[in-house]
Amino acid sequence: MDDQTRMMTGLTGLGGLQQADVDPDSVRKQQSLGQPQQDIGDILQQIMAITDESLDEAQARCWPEESPAHWGGSDDPTEGGRAGGGMAGGGLPLNFQHRKHALNCHRMKPALFSVLCEIKEKTVLSIRGVQEEDPPDPQIMRLDNMLLAEGVSGPEKGGGSAAAAAAAAAAGGSPTDSSIEHSDYRAKLAQIRQIYHSELEKYEQACSEFTNHVMNLLREQSRTRPISPKEIERMVAIIHRKFSSIQMQLKQSTCEAVMILRSRFLDARRKRRNFNKQATEVLNEYFYSHLSNPYPSEEAKEELAKKCGITVSQVSNWFGNKRIRYKKNIGKFQEEANLYAVKTAVDAANVSAQASQANSPATPNSGGYPAPCYTPDGRL
DNA sequence: AGACATGATTTAAC
DNA sequence: GTTAAATCATGTCT
């Protein structure tokens, strides 16, 4: 069904409008008779008065007493029915009601309507093809993706993105510290999320309200001038586009807020925190008990990381630093090495005592130091 | 404040 | 990819 037919289908149901009445020739004939010329002036004036009314007036007025079916659109009661519900004409100035009634019952109305239809057909032809199916805005897609990735839009996932969790995990320091930072970040992100969603909801509500206003107005006007469903669709699309540009601003500022939060969080992470005593002890124990080959395997690193509440790469950093610093100044670390050697020996003794076995635990470096520090490939 | 300790980063070699 | 080595940046001690 093309535009014109749709438009006309939409119009055929107009209250009291008969096809026979809309012969353009009859208009011209009547115009030439003098009296009808005044009629045309009247009716035009009335139309102007109605089209001058404010949106609020139109919205408040709701649906006319007669059948709303003349709009030619859906007869879904939910669609625009809200305004049309039980307030037909209520609360409006009497003169307005009179004017409207006079206009609708005017004997010239069908003729005028048909003239308007004719003009419309021409203009519809000329504007056809102007409307385009606009593709999804790449910028808004980018914003959407980022908001989704940051956990602002999309389903709630315990607050915070995977990136945030990783950042928190890498924050180092005691587990308590990192969890404090993490929860702080999560709380702030949740706040941003909440603001974003409430604003979005507000915009969506405003959009649908405004769309209803405009649709009601157009429906009302469709009684006095031809308006095709296609036109209403286009108008709705224009409104939606306007509101989506407002939404984009919201998304943009939300993204900005998240970026600021993240950069602050990362700055905090950048601040070096010394590992806690227990973590350093665990790492040193491993280092001095494997002094002949202080290169923990991936599995050993993972276990150490777990024990110390730090990441595997932090374990790697620690061993890297430790090896080089130990090698550079073995003398300085002698005391520390002794301490841990004793510690290891005592622990081992405890273990064997518990197992009621007198056998030596045979730790790689039990008692022995300072062992030369070799790299895995034999380098010194 | 300055020295030293220490975790992280960078660079180059493998 | 890992590692050594140098270096940076910050924490901690005096």
mmCIF file with all atom_site columns, N, CA and C in Angstrom, chain A residues 124-155:
data_model
loop_
_atom_site.group_PDB
_atom_site.id
_atom_site.type_symbol
_atom_site.label_atom_id
_atom_site.label_alt_id
_atom_site.label_comp_id
_atom_site.label_asym_id
_atom_site.label_entity_id
_atom_site.label_seq_id
_atom_site.pdbx_PDB_ins_code
_atom_site.Cartn_x
_atom_site.Cartn_y
_atom_site.Cartn_z
_atom_site.occupancy
_atom_site.B_iso_or_equiv
_atom_site.pdbx_formal_charge
_atom_site.auth_seq_id
_atom_site.auth_comp_id
_atom_site.auth_asym_id
_atom_site.auth_atom_id
_atom_site.pdbx_PDB_model_num
ATOM 1  N N  . VAL A 1 124 ? 2.895  15.514 -0.840 1.00 0.00 ? 124 VAL A N  1
ATOM 2  C CA . VAL A 1 124 ? 3.398  14.207 -0.395 1.00 0.00 ? 124 VAL A CA 1
ATOM 3  C C  . VAL A 1 124 ? 4.320  13.641 -1.455 1.00 0.00 ? 124 VAL A C  1
ATOM 4  N N  . LEU A 1 125 ? 3.869  13.825 -2.742 1.00 0.00 ? 125 LEU A N  1
ATOM 5  C CA . LEU A 1 125 ? 4.713  13.336 -3.824 1.00 0.00 ? 125 LEU A CA 1
ATOM 6  C C  . LEU A 1 125 ? 6.068  14.013 -3.802 1.00 0.00 ? 125 LEU A C  1
ATOM 7  N N  . SER A 1 126 ? 6.016  15.343 -3.561 1.00 0.00 ? 126 SER A N  1
ATOM 8  C CA . SER A 1 126 ? 7.281  16.074 -3.635 1.00 0.00 ? 126 SER A CA 1
ATOM 9  C C  . SER A 1 126 ? 8.194  15.773 -2.462 1.00 0.00 ? 126 SER A C  1
ATOM 10 N N  . ILE A 1 127 ? 7.622  15.447 -1.316 1.00 0.00 ? 127 ILE A N  1
ATOM 11 C CA . ILE A 1 127 ? 8.503  15.192 -0.169 1.00 0.00 ? 127 ILE A CA 1
ATOM 12 C C  . ILE A 1 127 ? 8.862  13.728 -0.033 1.00 0.00 ? 127 ILE A C  1
ATOM 13 N N  . ARG A 1 128 ? 8.213  12.917 -0.898 1.00 0.00 ? 128 ARG A N  1
ATOM 14 C CA . ARG A 1 128 ? 8.511  11.496 -0.754 1.00 0.00 ? 128 ARG A CA 1
ATOM 15 C C  . ARG A 1 128 ? 9.967  11.216 -1.116 1.00 0.00 ? 128 ARG A C  1
ATOM 16 N N  . GLY A 1 129 ? 10.536 10.351 -0.419 1.00 0.00 ? 129 GLY A N  1
ATOM 17 C CA . GLY A 1 129 ? 11.936 10.010 -0.685 1.00 0.00 ? 129 GLY A CA 1
ATOM 18 C C  . GLY A 1 129 ? 12.872 10.827 0.176  1.00 0.00 ? 129 GLY A C  1
ATOM 19 N N  . VAL A 1 130 ? 12.313 11.872 0.783  1.00 0.00 ? 130 VAL A N  1
ATOM 20 C CA . VAL A 1 130 ? 13.159 12.692 1.654  1.00 0.00 ? 130 VAL A CA 1
ATOM 21 C C  . VAL A 1 130 ? 13.504 11.912 2.913  1.00 0.00 ? 130 VAL A C  1
ATOM 22 N N  . GLN A 1 131 ? 12.439 11.244 3.401  1.00 0.00 ? 131 GLN A N  1
ATOM 23 C CA . GLN A 1 131 ? 12.707 10.494 4.636  1.00 0.00 ? 131 GLN A CA 1
ATOM 24 C C  . GLN A 1 131 ? 13.641 9.326  4.351  1.00 0.00 ? 131 GLN A C  1
ATOM 25 N N  . GLU A 1 132 ? 14.508 9.103  5.252  1.00 0.00 ? 132 GLU A N  1
ATOM 26 C CA . GLU A 1 132 ? 15.502 8.053  5.056  1.00 0.00 ? 132 GLU A CA 1
ATOM 27 C C  . GLU A 1 132 ? 15.564 7.186  6.315  1.00 0.00 ? 132 GLU A C  1
ATOM 28 N N  . GLU A 1 133 ? 15.993 5.985  6.108  1.00 0.00 ? 133 GLU A N  1
ATOM 29 C CA . GLU A 1 133 ? 16.211 5.104  7.256  1.00 0.00 ? 133 GLU A CA 1
ATOM 30 C C  . GLU A 1 133 ? 17.602 5.395  7.783  1.00 0.00 ? 133 GLU A C  1
ATOM 31 N N  . ASP A 1 134 ? 17.649 6.193  8.863  1.00 0.00 ? 134 ASP A N  1
ATOM 32 C CA . ASP A 1 134 ? 18.990 6.555  9.323  1.00 0.00 ? 134 ASP A CA 1
ATOM 33 C C  . ASP A 1 134 ? 19.645 5.361  10.012 1.00 0.00 ? 134 ASP A C  1
ATOM 34 N N  . PRO A 1 135 ? 20.895 5.052  9.646  1.00 0.00 ? 135 PRO A N  1
ATOM 35 C CA . PRO A 1 135 ? 21.594 3.918  10.249 1.00 0.00 ? 135 PRO A CA 1
ATOM 36 C C  . PRO A 1 135 ? 21.950 4.243  11.696 1.00 0.00 ? 135 PRO A C  1
ATOM 37 N N  . PRO A 1 136 ? 22.192 3.229  12.509 1.00 0.00 ? 136 PRO A N  1
ATOM 38 C CA . PRO A 1 136 ? 22.540 3.499  13.903 1.00 0.00 ? 136 PRO A CA 1
ATOM 39 C C  . PRO A 1 136 ? 23.803 4.344  13.992 1.00 0.00 ? 136 PRO A C  1
ATOM 40 N N  . ASP A 1 137 ? 23.726 5.405  14.801 1.00 0.00 ? 137 ASP A N  1
ATOM 41 C CA . ASP A 1 137 ? 24.832 6.333  14.949 1.00 0.00 ? 137 ASP A CA 1
ATOM 42 C C  . ASP A 1 137 ? 26.057 5.609  15.520 1.00 0.00 ? 137 ASP A C  1
ATOM 43 N N  . PRO A 1 138 ? 27.187 5.654  14.800 1.00 0.00 ? 138 PRO A N  1
ATOM 44 C CA . PRO A 1 138 ? 28.379 4.949  15.313 1.00 0.00 ? 138 PRO A CA 1
ATOM 45 C C  . PRO A 1 138 ? 28.846 5.480  16.659 1.00 0.00 ? 138 PRO A C  1
ATOM 46 N N  . GLN A 1 139 ? 28.636 6.798  16.847 1.00 0.00 ? 139 GLN A N  1
ATOM 47 C CA . GLN A 1 139 ? 29.094 7.382  18.109 1.00 0.00 ? 139 GLN A CA 1
ATOM 48 C C  . GLN A 1 139 ? 28.285 6.832  19.284 1.00 0.00 ? 139 GLN A C  1
ATOM 49 N N  . ILE A 1 140 ? 26.968 6.763  19.056 1.00 0.00 ? 140 ILE A N  1
ATOM 50 C CA . ILE A 1 140 ? 26.103 6.265  20.132 1.00 0.00 ? 140 ILE A CA 1
ATOM 51 C C  . ILE A 1 140 ? 26.386 4.792  20.369 1.00 0.00 ? 140 ILE A C  1
ATOM 52 N N  . MET A 1 141 ? 26.769 4.087  19.301 1.00 0.00 ? 141 MET A N  1
ATOM 53 C CA . MET A 1 141 ? 27.103 2.670  19.469 1.00 0.00 ? 141 MET A CA 1
ATOM 54 C C  . MET A 1 141 ? 28.356 2.518  20.322 1.00 0.00 ? 141 MET A C  1
ATOM 55 N N  . ARG A 1 142 ? 29.310 3.410  20.061 1.00 0.00 ? 142 ARG A N  1
ATOM 56 C CA . ARG A 1 142 ? 30.549 3.366  20.838 1.00 0.00 ? 142 ARG A CA 1
ATOM 57 C C  . ARG A 1 142 ? 30.265 3.623  22.315 1.00 0.00 ? 142 ARG A C  1
ATOM 58 N N  . LEU A 1 143 ? 29.430 4.642  22.538 1.00 0.00 ? 143 LEU A N  1
ATOM 59 C CA . LEU A 1 143 ? 29.084 4.977  23.926 1.00 0.00 ? 143 LEU A CA 1
ATOM 60 C C  . LEU A 1 143 ? 28.370 3.806  24.589 1.00 0.00 ? 143 LEU A C  1
ATOM 61 N N  . ASP A 1 144 ? 27.437 3.218  23.832 1.00 0.00 ? 144 ASP A N  1
ATOM 62 C CA . ASP A 1 144 ? 26.693 2.077  24.375 1.00 0.00 ? 144 ASP A CA 1
ATOM 63 C C  . ASP A 1 144 ? 27.639 0.945  24.752 1.00 0.00 ? 144 ASP A C  1
ATOM 64 N N  . ASN A 1 145 ? 28.571 0.673  23.839 1.00 0.00 ? 145 ASN A N  1
ATOM 65 C CA . ASN A 1 145 ? 29.519 -0.415 24.101 1.00 0.00 ? 145 ASN A CA 1
ATOM 66 C C  . ASN A 1 145 ? 30.346 -0.147 25.340 1.00 0.00 ? 145 ASN A C  1
ATOM 67 N N  . MET A 1 146 ? 30.769 1.110  25.468 1.00 0.00 ? 146 MET A N  1
ATOM 68 C CA . MET A 1 146 ? 31.606 1.427  26.618 1.00 0.00 ? 146 MET A CA 1
ATOM 69 C C  . MET A 1 146 ? 30.814 1.305  27.912 1.00 0.00 ? 146 MET A C  1
ATOM 70 N N  . LEU A 1 147 ? 29.585 1.820  27.884 1.00 0.00 ? 147 LEU A N  1
ATOM 71 C CA . LEU A 1 147 ? 28.761 1.749  29.094 1.00 0.00 ? 147 LEU A CA 1
ATOM 72 C C  . LEU A 1 147 ? 28.495 0.297  29.467 1.00 0.00 ? 147 LEU A C  1
ATOM 73 N N  . LEU A 1 148 ? 28.332 -0.515 28.433 1.00 0.00 ? 148 LEU A N  1
ATOM 74 C CA . LEU A 1 148 ? 28.088 -1.933 28.678 1.00 0.00 ? 148 LEU A CA 1
ATOM 75 C C  . LEU A 1 148 ? 29.336 -2.584 29.275 1.00 0.00 ? 148 LEU A C  1
ATOM 76 N N  . ALA A 1 149 ? 30.469 -2.246 28.688 1.00 0.00 ? 149 ALA A N  1
ATOM 77 C CA . ALA A 1 149 ? 31.732 -2.834 29.153 1.00 0.00 ? 149 ALA A CA 1
ATOM 78 C C  . ALA A 1 149 ? 32.047 -2.412 30.586 1.00 0.00 ? 149 ALA A C  1
ATOM 79 N N  . GLU A 1 150 ? 31.668 -1.181 30.913 1.00 0.00 ? 150 GLU A N  1
ATOM 80 C CA . GLU A 1 150 ? 31.967 -0.687 32.259 1.00 0.00 ? 150 GLU A CA 1
ATOM 81 C C  . GLU A 1 150 ? 30.928 -1.148 33.277 1.00 0.00 ? 150 GLU A C  1
ATOM 82 N N  . GLY A 1 151 ? 29.894 -1.800 32.770 1.00 0.00 ? 151 GLY A N  1
ATOM 83 C CA . GLY A 1 151 ? 28.873 -2.310 33.691 1.00 0.00 ? 151 GLY A CA 1
ATOM 84 C C  . GLY A 1 151 ? 27.882 -1.250 34.127 1.00 0.00 ? 151 GLY A C  1
ATOM 85 N N  . VAL A 1 152 ? 27.828 -0.136 33.369 1.00 0.00 ? 152 VAL A N  1
ATOM 86 C CA . VAL A 1 152 ? 26.865 0.917  33.727 1.00 0.00 ? 152 VAL A CA 1
ATOM 87 C C  . VAL A 1 152 ? 25.502 0.567  33.144 1.00 0.00 ? 152 VAL A C  1
ATOM 88 N N  . SER A 1 153 ? 25.505 0.266  31.848 1.00 0.00 ? 153 SER A N  1
ATOM 89 C CA . SER A 1 153 ? 24.254 -0.206 31.260 1.00 0.00 ? 153 SER A CA 1
ATOM 90 C C  . SER A 1 153 ? 24.286 -1.728 31.309 1.00 0.00 ? 153 SER A C  1
ATOM 91 N N  . GLY A 1 154 ? 23.263 -2.339 30.812 1.00 0.00 ? 154 GLY A N  1
ATOM 92 C CA . GLY A 1 154 ? 23.216 -3.799 30.809 1.00 0.00 ? 154 GLY A CA 1
ATOM 93 C C  . GLY A 1 154 ? 22.862 -4.353 32.174 1.00 0.00 ? 154 GLY A C  1
ATOM 94 N N  . PRO A 1 155 ? 22.909 -5.699 32.278 1.00 0.00 ? 155 PRO A N  1
ATOM 95 C CA . PRO A 1 155 ? 22.456 -6.320 33.524 1.00 0.00 ? 155 PRO A CA 1
ATOM 96 C C  . PRO A 1 155 ? 23.381 -6.031 34.695 1.00 0.00 ? 155 PRO A C  1
#
